[in-house]
Coordinates of C-alpha atoms in Angstrom, one line a residue:
Chain A
M1 CA 20.7 -15.5 -4.7
N2 CA 17.9 -13.4 -5.9
F3 CA 17.1 -9.9 -4.5
E4 CA 14.2 -9.1 -6.8
L5 CA 10.6 -9.0 -5.9
T6 CA 8.4 -10.8 -8.4
P7 CA 6.2 -8.7 -10.8
E8 CA 3.2 -9.7 -8.7
Q9 CA 4.9 -8.6 -5.5
R10 CA 5.7 -5.3 -7.1
D11 CA 2.1 -4.9 -8.1
I12 CA 1.0 -5.5 -4.5
Q13 CA 3.5 -3.0 -3.3
K14 CA 2.3 -0.4 -5.8
A15 CA -1.4 -1.1 -5.0
A16 CA -0.7 -0.5 -1.3
R17 CA 1.2 2.6 -2.1
E18 CA -1.5 4.0 -4.4
F19 CA -4.2 3.3 -1.8
A20 CA -2.2 4.8 1.1
T21 CA -1.1 7.9 -0.8
A22 CA -4.6 8.7 -1.9
E23 CA -6.4 7.8 1.3
F24 CA -4.2 8.5 4.3
D25 CA -4.9 12.1 4.5
K26 CA -2.5 14.1 6.8
D27 CA -5.3 16.1 8.5
L28 CA -7.3 13.0 9.0
A29 CA -4.3 11.3 10.6
I30 CA -3.8 14.2 13.0
E31 CA -7.5 14.2 13.9
H32 CA -7.3 10.5 14.8
E33 CA -4.0 11.1 16.6
L34 CA -5.5 13.8 18.8
N35 CA -8.7 11.9 19.4
H36 CA -6.9 8.5 20.0
S37 CA -9.4 7.0 17.6
F38 CA -9.1 4.0 15.3
P39 CA -9.5 4.9 11.5
E40 CA -12.5 2.6 11.1
E41 CA -13.6 3.8 7.7
L42 CA -10.1 3.3 6.2
W43 CA -9.9 -0.1 7.8
R44 CA -13.1 -1.2 6.0
K45 CA -11.9 0.3 2.7
A46 CA -8.5 -1.5 2.9
S47 CA -10.2 -4.8 3.9
K48 CA -12.5 -4.5 0.9
L49 CA -9.5 -4.3 -1.3
G50 CA -8.0 -7.4 0.2
F51 CA -5.2 -5.9 2.2
A52 CA -6.4 -7.2 5.6
G53 CA -6.4 -10.9 4.8
I54 CA -3.7 -10.8 2.2
H55 CA -1.8 -13.7 3.8
F56 CA -4.8 -15.8 4.7
P57 CA -5.7 -18.7 2.4
E58 CA -8.5 -18.1 0.0
E59 CA -10.9 -20.6 1.7
Y60 CA -10.8 -18.3 4.8
G61 CA -11.6 -15.2 3.0
G62 CA -8.0 -14.2 2.3
Q63 CA -6.0 -13.7 -0.8
G64 CA -3.6 -16.6 -0.5
Y65 CA -0.4 -14.7 -0.4
G66 CA 2.4 -15.0 2.1
L67 CA 4.1 -13.1 4.9
L68 CA 6.4 -11.3 2.5
E69 CA 3.4 -9.8 0.7
K70 CA 1.9 -8.8 4.0
V71 CA 5.2 -7.2 5.0
L72 CA 5.2 -5.2 1.7
V73 CA 1.7 -3.8 2.4
V74 CA 2.6 -3.0 6.1
E75 CA 5.7 -1.2 4.9
E76 CA 3.8 0.9 2.4
F77 CA 1.0 1.8 4.8
C78 CA 3.4 2.9 7.6
R79 CA 5.6 4.8 5.1
Q80 CA 2.6 6.9 4.2
D81 CA 1.5 7.4 7.8
S82 CA 2.9 5.7 10.9
G83 CA -0.3 5.9 13.0
I84 CA -2.8 4.9 10.3
G85 CA -0.4 2.3 9.1
M86 CA 0.0 0.7 12.5
A87 CA -3.8 0.7 13.1
L88 CA -4.6 -0.9 9.8
S89 CA -1.7 -3.4 9.8
L90 CA -2.5 -4.9 13.2
V91 CA -6.2 -5.7 12.8
E92 CA -5.5 -9.4 12.4
L93 CA -3.2 -9.7 15.4
G94 CA -3.6 -13.2 17.0
S95 CA -5.6 -14.6 14.1
E96 CA -2.4 -16.3 12.9
I97 CA -2.6 -18.5 15.9
I98 CA -5.9 -19.8 14.7
L99 CA -4.6 -20.0 11.1
V100 CA -1.7 -22.3 12.2
H101 CA -3.2 -24.2 15.1
G102 CA -7.0 -23.8 14.9
N103 CA -9.4 -26.4 13.6
E104 CA -11.5 -26.1 10.5
E105 CA -14.6 -24.7 12.3
Q106 CA -12.5 -22.1 14.2
K107 CA -10.8 -21.0 11.0
K108 CA -14.1 -20.6 9.2
K109 CA -15.8 -18.8 12.1
Y110 CA -13.0 -16.4 13.1
L111 CA -10.7 -15.8 10.1
I112 CA -13.3 -15.0 7.4
P113 CA -14.7 -12.0 9.2
V114 CA -11.2 -10.7 9.9
A115 CA -10.1 -11.1 6.3
T116 CA -13.2 -9.4 5.0
G117 CA -13.1 -6.4 7.3
E118 CA -16.0 -7.5 9.5
A119 CA -14.0 -8.2 12.6
I120 CA -10.7 -7.3 14.4
S121 CA -8.8 -9.7 16.5
A122 CA -6.3 -9.5 19.4
A123 CA -3.8 -11.7 21.2
A124 CA -3.4 -11.5 24.9
F125 CA -0.1 -12.8 26.4
T126 CA 1.3 -10.0 28.7
E127 CA 0.1 -9.6 32.3
P128 CA 0.8 -6.9 34.9
E129 CA 3.4 -9.3 36.5
H130 CA 4.5 -11.2 33.4
G131 CA 5.9 -9.4 30.3
S132 CA 9.2 -10.7 28.9
D133 CA 8.9 -13.8 31.1
I134 CA 5.6 -15.5 30.4
T135 CA 6.7 -19.0 31.2
F136 CA 4.3 -18.8 34.1
L137 CA 1.0 -17.0 34.0
S138 CA -1.4 -15.6 36.6
T139 CA -4.3 -15.9 34.2
V140 CA -5.7 -19.3 35.0
A141 CA -8.2 -21.3 33.0
T142 CA -9.8 -24.0 35.1
K143 CA -11.3 -27.0 33.3
D144 CA -14.9 -27.9 34.1
K145 CA -17.4 -30.2 32.4
D146 CA -18.4 -27.6 29.7
G147 CA -15.0 -26.2 29.0
Y148 CA -12.9 -23.7 30.9
Q149 CA -13.4 -20.9 33.4
I150 CA -10.9 -18.0 33.1
N151 CA -9.7 -15.7 35.9
G152 CA -7.0 -13.1 35.6
T153 CA -5.8 -9.9 34.0
K154 CA -4.0 -9.1 30.8
I155 CA -2.4 -5.8 30.0
F156 CA -1.1 -3.7 27.1
I157 CA -3.3 -5.7 24.7
T158 CA -3.4 -4.2 21.2
N159 CA -7.0 -3.9 19.8
G160 CA -8.2 -4.9 23.3
C161 CA -11.3 -2.8 23.2
I162 CA -12.2 -3.1 19.5
A163 CA -11.5 -6.8 19.0
S164 CA -14.4 -9.2 18.3
F165 CA -12.4 -12.0 19.8
T166 CA -9.1 -12.4 21.6
V167 CA -6.8 -15.3 21.7
V168 CA -5.8 -15.6 25.4
L169 CA -2.8 -17.4 26.7
C170 CA -3.8 -19.0 30.0
Q171 CA -2.2 -21.3 32.6
T172 CA -4.3 -24.5 32.4
D173 CA -2.0 -26.8 34.5
L174 CA -0.6 -25.2 37.6
E175 CA 1.5 -28.2 38.4
A176 CA 3.2 -28.6 35.0
K177 CA 7.0 -28.7 35.1
P178 CA 8.3 -26.7 33.4
S179 CA 5.4 -24.4 33.9
Y180 CA 5.1 -23.3 30.3
R181 CA 4.1 -26.8 29.4
G182 CA 0.9 -26.1 31.3
Q183 CA -0.4 -23.2 29.1
S184 CA -3.2 -23.1 26.5
T185 CA -4.6 -20.7 24.0
L186 CA -8.3 -20.0 24.3
I187 CA -10.6 -17.8 22.2
V188 CA -12.6 -15.3 24.2
E189 CA -15.3 -13.4 22.4
K190 CA -16.3 -9.8 23.0
G191 CA -19.2 -9.3 25.4
Q192 CA -18.8 -12.6 27.2
E193 CA -19.9 -12.5 30.8
G194 CA -17.1 -11.6 33.2
F195 CA -14.8 -10.3 30.4
D196 CA -14.1 -6.6 30.4
A197 CA -11.7 -4.4 28.4
T198 CA -10.6 -1.0 29.6
E199 CA -8.7 1.4 27.3
L200 CA -5.3 2.5 28.6
E201 CA -5.2 6.2 27.8
N202 CA -2.2 8.5 27.2
K203 CA 0.4 6.5 25.4
M204 CA 3.7 7.8 23.9
G205 CA 2.6 6.7 20.4
M206 CA 0.5 4.2 18.6
R207 CA -2.5 6.3 19.5
M208 CA -4.8 5.1 16.7
N209 CA -4.6 1.6 18.1
S210 CA -6.7 0.5 21.1
T211 CA -4.4 -0.6 23.9
A212 CA -6.3 -2.2 26.7
E213 CA -6.3 -3.9 30.1
L214 CA -8.4 -7.1 29.9
S215 CA -10.0 -8.5 33.0
F216 CA -11.5 -12.0 33.3
V217 CA -13.8 -12.9 36.2
N218 CA -15.2 -16.4 35.9
V219 CA -15.3 -16.1 32.1
K220 CA -16.9 -19.4 30.9
V221 CA -15.3 -20.5 27.6
P222 CA -16.7 -23.6 25.8
A223 CA -14.2 -26.5 25.2
E224 CA -14.4 -25.8 21.4
N225 CA -12.7 -22.5 21.9
L226 CA -9.4 -24.2 22.8
V227 CA -6.9 -23.5 19.9
G228 CA -4.6 -26.4 19.2
D229 CA -3.8 -28.9 21.9
E230 CA -4.3 -28.3 25.6
N231 CA -1.1 -27.3 27.4
R232 CA 0.6 -26.5 24.1
G233 CA -0.3 -22.8 24.2
F234 CA 3.2 -21.6 24.9
Y235 CA 4.4 -23.4 21.8
N236 CA 1.5 -21.9 19.8
M237 CA 2.6 -18.5 20.9
M238 CA 6.2 -19.2 20.0
D239 CA 5.1 -20.2 16.4
F240 CA 3.0 -17.0 16.3
V241 CA 5.9 -14.7 17.0
N242 CA 7.9 -16.2 14.2
E243 CA 5.2 -14.7 12.0
S244 CA 4.4 -11.6 14.0
R245 CA 8.0 -10.4 14.5
P246 CA 8.6 -9.7 10.9
E247 CA 5.3 -7.9 10.8
I248 CA 6.3 -5.7 13.7
G249 CA 9.7 -5.2 11.9
A250 CA 7.7 -4.1 8.8
L251 CA 5.9 -1.5 10.8
A252 CA 9.3 -0.2 11.9
L253 CA 10.7 -0.3 8.4
G254 CA 7.8 1.6 6.9
I255 CA 7.9 4.2 9.7
A256 CA 11.7 4.6 9.1
Q257 CA 11.2 5.0 5.4
G258 CA 8.4 7.5 5.8
A259 CA 10.5 9.6 8.2
F260 CA 13.4 9.4 5.9
D261 CA 11.4 10.5 2.8
R262 CA 10.2 13.6 4.7
A263 CA 13.7 14.4 6.0
L264 CA 15.3 14.0 2.6
N265 CA 12.6 16.2 1.0
Y266 CA 13.1 18.8 3.7
A267 CA 16.9 18.8 3.4
K268 CA 16.6 19.5 -0.3
Q269 CA 14.3 22.5 0.2
R270 CA 15.5 24.1 3.4
K271 CA 18.1 26.8 2.9
Q272 CA 20.5 28.0 5.7
F273 CA 23.7 29.9 5.4
G274 CA 23.0 30.5 1.8
Q275 CA 22.6 26.9 0.7
R276 CA 20.4 23.9 0.9
I277 CA 21.0 22.0 4.2
A278 CA 21.4 18.9 2.0
D279 CA 24.6 20.5 0.7
F280 CA 26.2 20.3 4.2
Q281 CA 28.2 17.2 4.7
V282 CA 26.8 16.8 8.3
I283 CA 23.3 16.4 6.8
Q284 CA 24.6 14.2 4.0
H285 CA 26.1 11.8 6.4
K286 CA 22.9 11.7 8.5
L287 CA 20.9 10.8 5.3
A288 CA 23.5 8.2 4.3
D289 CA 23.3 6.5 7.7
M290 CA 19.6 6.6 7.7
A291 CA 19.3 5.1 4.2
T292 CA 21.8 2.4 5.0
K293 CA 20.0 1.3 8.1
I294 CA 16.7 1.2 6.2
E295 CA 18.1 -0.9 3.4
A296 CA 19.8 -3.3 5.9
S297 CA 16.5 -3.6 7.8
R298 CA 14.6 -4.3 4.6
L299 CA 17.0 -7.1 3.5
L300 CA 16.8 -8.8 6.8
L301 CA 13.0 -8.5 7.0
Y302 CA 12.4 -9.7 3.5
K303 CA 14.7 -12.7 4.2
A304 CA 12.8 -13.5 7.4
A305 CA 9.5 -13.3 5.6
R306 CA 10.6 -15.3 2.6
N307 CA 12.0 -18.0 4.9
F308 CA 8.7 -18.2 6.7
D309 CA 6.8 -18.5 3.4
K310 CA 9.1 -21.3 2.2
G311 CA 8.6 -23.1 5.5
K312 CA 12.2 -22.7 6.4
I313 CA 11.5 -20.9 9.7
D314 CA 14.7 -19.6 11.3
P315 CA 13.7 -17.9 14.6
K316 CA 17.2 -16.4 14.7
I317 CA 16.6 -14.4 11.5
S318 CA 13.1 -13.4 12.7
S319 CA 14.6 -12.0 15.9
M320 CA 17.4 -10.2 14.0
A321 CA 15.0 -8.7 11.5
K322 CA 12.7 -7.5 14.3
W323 CA 15.2 -5.9 16.7
F324 CA 17.3 -4.4 14.0
S325 CA 14.4 -2.8 12.1
A326 CA 13.0 -1.5 15.3
R327 CA 16.3 0.0 16.5
S328 CA 16.9 1.4 13.1
A329 CA 13.5 3.0 13.0
V330 CA 14.0 4.7 16.3
E331 CA 17.4 6.0 15.2
V332 CA 16.2 7.1 11.7
T333 CA 13.1 8.9 13.1
E334 CA 15.2 10.6 15.7
E335 CA 17.5 12.0 13.0
A336 CA 14.5 13.0 10.9
V337 CA 13.3 15.1 13.8
Q338 CA 16.8 16.6 14.1
I339 CA 17.0 17.4 10.4
L340 CA 13.6 19.2 10.5
G341 CA 14.7 21.0 13.6
G342 CA 12.0 23.1 15.2
H343 CA 9.6 22.1 12.4
G344 CA 10.3 18.5 13.2
Y345 CA 9.2 18.9 16.8
M346 CA 5.7 20.0 15.7
L347 CA 2.8 17.6 15.4
E348 CA 1.8 19.0 12.0
N349 CA 5.1 18.0 10.3
E350 CA 4.6 14.3 11.1
V351 CA 8.1 13.2 11.9
E352 CA 7.8 13.6 15.7
R353 CA 4.8 11.3 15.5
F354 CA 6.8 8.8 13.4
Y355 CA 9.5 9.0 16.2
R356 CA 7.0 8.3 18.9
D357 CA 5.3 5.6 17.0
A358 CA 8.6 3.9 16.1
R359 CA 9.5 3.5 19.8
V360 CA 6.9 0.8 20.5
T361 CA 8.3 -1.5 17.9
E362 CA 11.3 -2.1 20.2
I363 CA 9.0 -3.3 22.9
V364 CA 6.1 -5.3 21.5
E365 CA 6.4 -9.0 20.4
G366 CA 9.6 -9.3 22.5
T367 CA 11.8 -6.4 23.5
R368 CA 15.1 -5.8 21.8
E369 CA 16.8 -7.5 24.7
I370 CA 14.6 -10.6 24.4
Q371 CA 15.4 -10.8 20.7
K372 CA 19.1 -10.7 21.5
N373 CA 18.7 -13.4 24.1
N374 CA 16.9 -15.5 21.6
I375 CA 19.6 -15.0 18.9
A376 CA 22.4 -15.7 21.4
R377 CA 20.7 -18.9 22.6
L378 CA 20.4 -20.1 19.1
L379 CA 24.0 -19.2 18.3
I380 CA 25.6 -20.6 21.4
G381 CA 23.2 -23.3 22.4
K382 CA 21.4 -23.8 25.6
I383 CA 22.4 -21.1 28.1
S384 CA 21.6 -22.3 31.6
Chain B
M1 CA -20.1 -4.5 -25.6
D2 CA -16.5 -5.1 -26.6
I3 CA -14.3 -2.2 -25.6
I4 CA -10.6 -1.6 -26.4
V5 CA -8.7 0.8 -24.3
C6 CA -5.4 2.3 -25.4
V7 CA -3.0 3.1 -22.5
K8 CA 0.3 4.7 -22.0
K9 CA 2.8 4.8 -19.2
V10 CA 4.1 8.3 -18.3
P11 CA 6.6 9.6 -15.7
D12 CA 5.3 11.4 -12.7
T13 CA 6.9 14.8 -12.9
R14 CA 4.8 16.7 -10.4
E15 CA 7.4 17.0 -7.7
A16 CA 10.5 15.9 -9.7
E17 CA 13.5 18.0 -10.6
L18 CA 13.6 17.6 -14.4
I19 CA 16.8 17.1 -16.2
I20 CA 17.1 17.3 -20.0
T21 CA 18.9 14.4 -21.7
K22 CA 22.2 15.1 -23.5
D23 CA 20.6 15.1 -27.0
G24 CA 18.2 17.8 -25.7
K25 CA 15.1 16.0 -26.9
D26 CA 13.8 14.2 -23.8
I27 CA 13.9 14.3 -20.0
E28 CA 16.0 11.8 -17.9
K29 CA 13.4 9.3 -16.8
G30 CA 15.8 7.0 -14.8
E31 CA 14.8 8.2 -11.3
L32 CA 11.2 9.1 -12.1
V33 CA 8.3 6.9 -11.0
C34 CA 6.2 5.9 -14.0
D35 CA 2.5 5.0 -14.0
I36 CA -0.5 4.9 -16.1
N37 CA -1.4 8.2 -17.8
E38 CA -4.0 9.9 -15.7
W39 CA -6.6 10.2 -18.6
D40 CA -6.1 6.6 -19.5
R41 CA -6.9 5.5 -16.0
Y42 CA -10.3 7.1 -16.3
A43 CA -10.7 5.5 -19.7
V44 CA -9.9 2.0 -18.3
E45 CA -12.4 2.6 -15.5
E46 CA -15.1 3.7 -17.9
A47 CA -14.6 0.7 -20.0
I48 CA -14.8 -1.7 -17.1
R49 CA -17.9 0.0 -15.7
L50 CA -19.7 -0.4 -19.1
K51 CA -18.6 -4.0 -19.3
E52 CA -19.8 -4.7 -15.8
E53 CA -23.2 -3.1 -16.6
L54 CA -23.7 -4.5 -20.1
G55 CA -21.5 -7.5 -20.4
G56 CA -18.8 -8.0 -23.1
S57 CA -15.1 -7.6 -22.8
V58 CA -12.4 -5.0 -22.2
T59 CA -9.0 -5.3 -24.0
A60 CA -6.2 -3.0 -22.9
V61 CA -3.6 -2.2 -25.6
A62 CA -0.3 -0.4 -25.3
V63 CA 2.3 0.5 -28.0
T64 CA 5.6 1.2 -26.4
P65 CA 9.4 1.1 -26.7
D66 CA 9.7 0.0 -23.0
E67 CA 9.0 -3.1 -20.9
D68 CA 5.5 -1.9 -19.8
E69 CA 4.0 -5.2 -18.7
D70 CA 3.3 -3.6 -15.3
L71 CA 1.1 -1.0 -17.0
L72 CA -1.0 -3.7 -18.6
R73 CA -1.0 -5.8 -15.5
K74 CA -2.5 -2.8 -13.7
C75 CA -5.3 -2.6 -16.3
L76 CA -5.9 -6.4 -15.9
A77 CA -6.0 -6.0 -12.1
M78 CA -8.5 -3.2 -12.4
G79 CA -10.7 -5.5 -14.4
A80 CA -9.7 -5.6 -18.1
D81 CA -10.1 -9.1 -19.5
R82 CA -7.0 -9.3 -21.7
A83 CA -4.0 -7.2 -22.7
I84 CA -1.9 -6.7 -25.8
M85 CA 1.4 -5.0 -25.8
V86 CA 3.4 -4.1 -28.9
K87 CA 7.0 -3.4 -27.8
D88 CA 9.6 -2.1 -30.2
E89 CA 12.6 0.2 -29.7
S90 CA 11.6 2.1 -32.8
F91 CA 8.6 3.6 -31.0
R92 CA 11.0 5.8 -29.0
G93 CA 10.3 9.4 -30.2
S94 CA 7.3 8.3 -32.3
D95 CA 4.7 11.0 -33.0
A96 CA 0.9 10.4 -32.6
H97 CA 0.6 9.4 -36.2
V98 CA 3.0 6.4 -35.8
I99 CA 1.4 5.3 -32.5
A100 CA -2.1 5.5 -34.1
T101 CA -0.8 3.5 -37.1
A102 CA 0.5 0.8 -34.7
L103 CA -2.8 0.8 -32.7
H104 CA -4.8 0.6 -35.9
H105 CA -2.8 -2.5 -37.0
I106 CA -3.7 -4.2 -33.7
I107 CA -7.3 -3.1 -33.5
K108 CA -8.4 -3.6 -37.1
D109 CA -8.6 -7.4 -36.7
L110 CA -10.3 -7.3 -33.3
P111 CA -14.1 -7.1 -32.7
F112 CA -15.0 -3.9 -31.0
D113 CA -17.9 -1.6 -30.3
L114 CA -15.9 1.2 -28.7
V115 CA -12.3 2.3 -28.5
F116 CA -11.2 4.5 -25.7
T117 CA -8.1 6.6 -25.3
G118 CA -7.4 9.3 -22.8
V119 CA -8.0 12.8 -24.0
Q120 CA -4.2 13.4 -23.9
A121 CA -1.0 12.2 -22.3
E122 CA 0.5 13.8 -19.3
D123 CA 4.0 13.8 -20.9
D124 CA 3.6 15.1 -24.4
G125 CA 0.1 16.4 -24.3
Y126 CA -0.7 16.2 -28.0
A127 CA -4.2 14.8 -27.7
Q128 CA -4.0 13.4 -31.2
V129 CA -3.9 9.6 -31.0
G130 CA -7.7 9.1 -30.6
G131 CA -8.6 11.3 -33.6
I132 CA -6.0 9.9 -35.9
L133 CA -6.9 6.3 -34.9
A134 CA -10.6 7.0 -35.6
G135 CA -9.5 8.2 -39.1
F136 CA -7.6 5.0 -39.7
L137 CA -10.5 2.8 -38.5
K138 CA -12.9 4.9 -40.5
V139 CA -15.3 5.3 -37.5
P140 CA -16.8 8.4 -35.9
H141 CA -15.1 9.8 -32.8
A142 CA -15.8 12.2 -30.0
T143 CA -13.2 14.0 -27.8
L144 CA -13.3 15.3 -24.2
V145 CA -16.0 12.8 -23.3
T146 CA -17.4 13.2 -19.7
Q147 CA -20.4 10.9 -19.9
I148 CA -21.4 7.9 -22.0
E149 CA -24.7 6.3 -22.5
V150 CA -25.0 3.2 -24.7
L151 CA -28.1 3.1 -26.9
E152 CA -29.1 0.6 -29.6
R153 CA -26.0 0.5 -31.9
K154 CA -25.4 4.2 -30.9
V155 CA -23.7 6.0 -28.0
Q156 CA -24.8 9.3 -26.7
V157 CA -21.9 11.1 -25.1
H158 CA -21.3 14.4 -23.3
R159 CA -18.4 16.5 -24.4
E160 CA -16.9 19.1 -22.1
L161 CA -16.3 22.4 -24.0
E162 CA -14.8 25.7 -22.8
E163 CA -16.5 27.5 -20.0
A164 CA -18.1 24.3 -18.8
L165 CA -20.3 24.3 -21.9
M166 CA -21.7 20.8 -22.4
E167 CA -22.3 19.3 -25.8
V168 CA -24.3 16.2 -26.3
V169 CA -23.6 14.2 -29.4
E170 CA -24.7 10.8 -30.8
L171 CA -22.3 8.5 -32.6
D172 CA -22.9 5.3 -34.5
M173 CA -21.0 2.4 -33.2
P174 CA -18.3 1.3 -33.5
A175 CA -16.7 4.6 -32.4
V176 CA -13.7 6.1 -30.7
C177 CA -14.0 8.3 -27.6
T178 CA -11.2 10.2 -25.9
I179 CA -12.0 10.2 -22.2
Q180 CA -11.8 13.2 -20.0
T181 CA -10.7 13.0 -16.3
G182 CA -13.6 13.2 -13.9
I183 CA -15.9 11.1 -16.0
N184 CA -15.9 8.6 -13.1
E185 CA -13.9 7.7 -10.0
P186 CA -11.3 5.2 -11.0
R187 CA -11.1 2.2 -8.6
Y188 CA -8.0 1.2 -6.7
V189 CA -6.2 -1.9 -7.7
S190 CA -7.2 -4.6 -5.2
I191 CA -5.3 -7.6 -4.1
M192 CA -8.1 -9.7 -5.5
G193 CA -7.6 -7.9 -8.8
I194 CA -3.9 -8.6 -8.8
R195 CA -4.5 -12.3 -8.0
K196 CA -7.0 -12.6 -10.9
A197 CA -4.7 -10.6 -13.3
A198 CA -2.0 -13.3 -12.9
K199 CA -4.4 -15.7 -14.7
K200 CA -5.4 -13.4 -17.5
E201 CA -4.1 -13.3 -21.1
M202 CA -1.3 -10.9 -21.9
K203 CA -0.1 -11.0 -25.4
T204 CA 3.3 -9.4 -26.4
L205 CA 3.7 -8.7 -30.0
N206 CA 6.5 -7.1 -32.1
T207 CA 6.1 -4.8 -35.1
S208 CA 6.6 -7.6 -37.6
D209 CA 3.7 -9.6 -36.1
L210 CA 1.6 -6.6 -37.0
G211 CA 3.0 -6.4 -40.5
L212 CA 4.3 -2.9 -39.9
T213 CA 7.0 -1.8 -42.3
E214 CA 10.1 0.3 -41.4
E215 CA 8.7 3.2 -43.3
E216 CA 5.7 3.2 -41.0
L217 CA 7.8 3.3 -37.8
G218 CA 10.0 5.5 -35.7
D219 CA 11.6 8.8 -36.3
S220 CA 11.6 8.6 -40.1
A221 CA 7.8 8.0 -40.2
S222 CA 7.0 10.6 -37.6
K223 CA 5.6 13.7 -39.2
V224 CA 6.1 15.7 -36.0
K225 CA 9.7 15.8 -34.8
I226 CA 11.0 17.1 -31.5
K227 CA 13.7 19.7 -32.1
G228 CA 14.5 20.3 -28.5
L229 CA 13.3 20.6 -24.9
S230 CA 14.1 23.4 -22.5
L231 CA 13.3 24.2 -18.9
P232 CA 11.6 27.5 -18.3
P233 CA 14.1 30.2 -17.3
S234 CA 13.6 31.2 -13.6
G235 CA 11.6 34.3 -13.9
K236 CA 10.9 37.3 -11.8
G237 CA 7.6 38.3 -10.5
A238 CA 7.5 36.3 -7.2
E239 CA 6.2 38.6 -4.5
I240 CA 7.0 37.6 -0.9
L241 CA 4.1 38.8 1.3
K242 CA 5.0 39.9 4.8
G243 CA 2.9 40.5 7.9
S244 CA 0.7 38.6 10.3
T245 CA -1.1 35.5 9.0
G246 CA -4.3 37.5 8.8
E247 CA -2.7 40.3 6.9
I248 CA -1.0 37.8 4.5
A249 CA -4.3 36.0 3.9
T250 CA -6.1 39.3 3.2
K251 CA -3.4 40.2 0.6
V252 CA -3.6 36.8 -1.0
A253 CA -7.3 37.0 -1.3
S254 CA -7.2 40.5 -2.9
I255 CA -4.5 39.4 -5.4
L256 CA -6.5 36.3 -6.4
K257 CA -9.6 38.5 -6.8
S258 CA -7.7 41.1 -8.9
K259 CA -6.4 38.2 -11.2
G260 CA -10.0 36.9 -11.6
V261 CA -9.3 33.6 -9.8
L262 CA -11.8 34.4 -7.0
A263 CA -15.1 36.1 -7.9

């Protein structure tokens, strides 16, 4: 049993912290929050330093580290600022599908620009009628002599409007039984005829990320844009979530830690009834609960990431790490707002934003409920 | 251009509540985050920039009582080529003279054109190591350096004096420069840098490897001894301004003007 990070992992953690502390300016964050804009300049800077493609192999422009190192960076970025952290951490969403299932040409063409900060990617699974249950999709890719023709709508797609390419899960065989054995993952590039992305305005949080509705009207995709085998798309997506769930958990962990740092600091400064509020047991217990939840989340997440890196993928642990970190983040950020009181309710004191940003981590990449279904199924066996 | 940079790790005390140790001679560092001394960070950056421009090598050197591999790994990740650490418990409480002695023992056998130190350290602020080291090495030195230009076997450096007065001096190489903050904009440690650092040479020596005797080390050899540390007593003189934001701002401005902070 070893709970220590390696010296190299600690260096990565420090490098991420140093960059985030110096560059994620609070006023800049509030500006992006109010304008719903993506912090493009910071993304380019972070990519130049190797943060974007940290877990891609070197031959695809990455740094050759694993998911645990990625998790460490995401945690530090979100700890410093929930909004900027989320925006910068998710720029390679969907690329992992190409990394795992793509062929050599696809990897070279699509991964290198993402790792080097030239491109942003997206993954499109969710549809207006299919969210938690995507075993059947209304977005259909019909095969023709040149490749595929896609028709349908995807919704709540992170990076939708700013992605250079999107990995789209489509139904390619309408007759397949079960239906998810008739799905495929296809790469759609920005600007392709018939492909349109519309920004979904006014979200609760995650305002520095683009969230879009994608519409596909007779979008022609060449056969070489098929990622992995035809009709194996659902399985590609399931592999992807083993990697992306700990990443979402890391967003939550960082957000929770950031809110905790601010609450602890405030509790030590703020005086009421003639003493620091940190001297009241009621505040002490809140802080103790928050710190405990954060530490438990961290251990689960690092374990999930380490398992992934060692090739011992346990979807049960990934799901546990994801839902627990996300729930903890919502609870911790909620208490942070409570500790800061009126100040906590104000945008300029950050924790209300952390609270709003935390909430989405319980929804994306499988809701809390879906994670629990997943865990239960793996514990009990097939539930009919 | 072979450059040696001397670095030190210091605790970040900016927002910390300082606690004096039981013996009264140090602060409790257990909970404090330690990182490279701010001046040294600029010195490392300046060395790397000169190497990138003119070729050669950068060697980072640390003399320390603690496990400071991470300090040197940081220098390697920024772009230094190799690192040497001399670790010995007896360096705890050493004065600048002892540190400079140890540095001299390391550096005297290495080829170098320039040796950089920070102007001073954030923790003890003595600003002495560079000068004493230059004395031991019998080479010229310049302090408070804010600009360096390498000429044929000479360097021309700018020194920042009081009231922003700038002095330009020329030194024969080899030479020692103590580097002032603001001379450059130190780079961030990149993930590429960390990856490369893992493959670079890091030598860990002890004092006997350097041929240092006990008389040259530690408390007994230090010519400056700490008698005690104390926190400033909480004073009076804080004035709480009241009124609307505008009124408070006007008062603040007039106070700053009266104290000569604002013209």
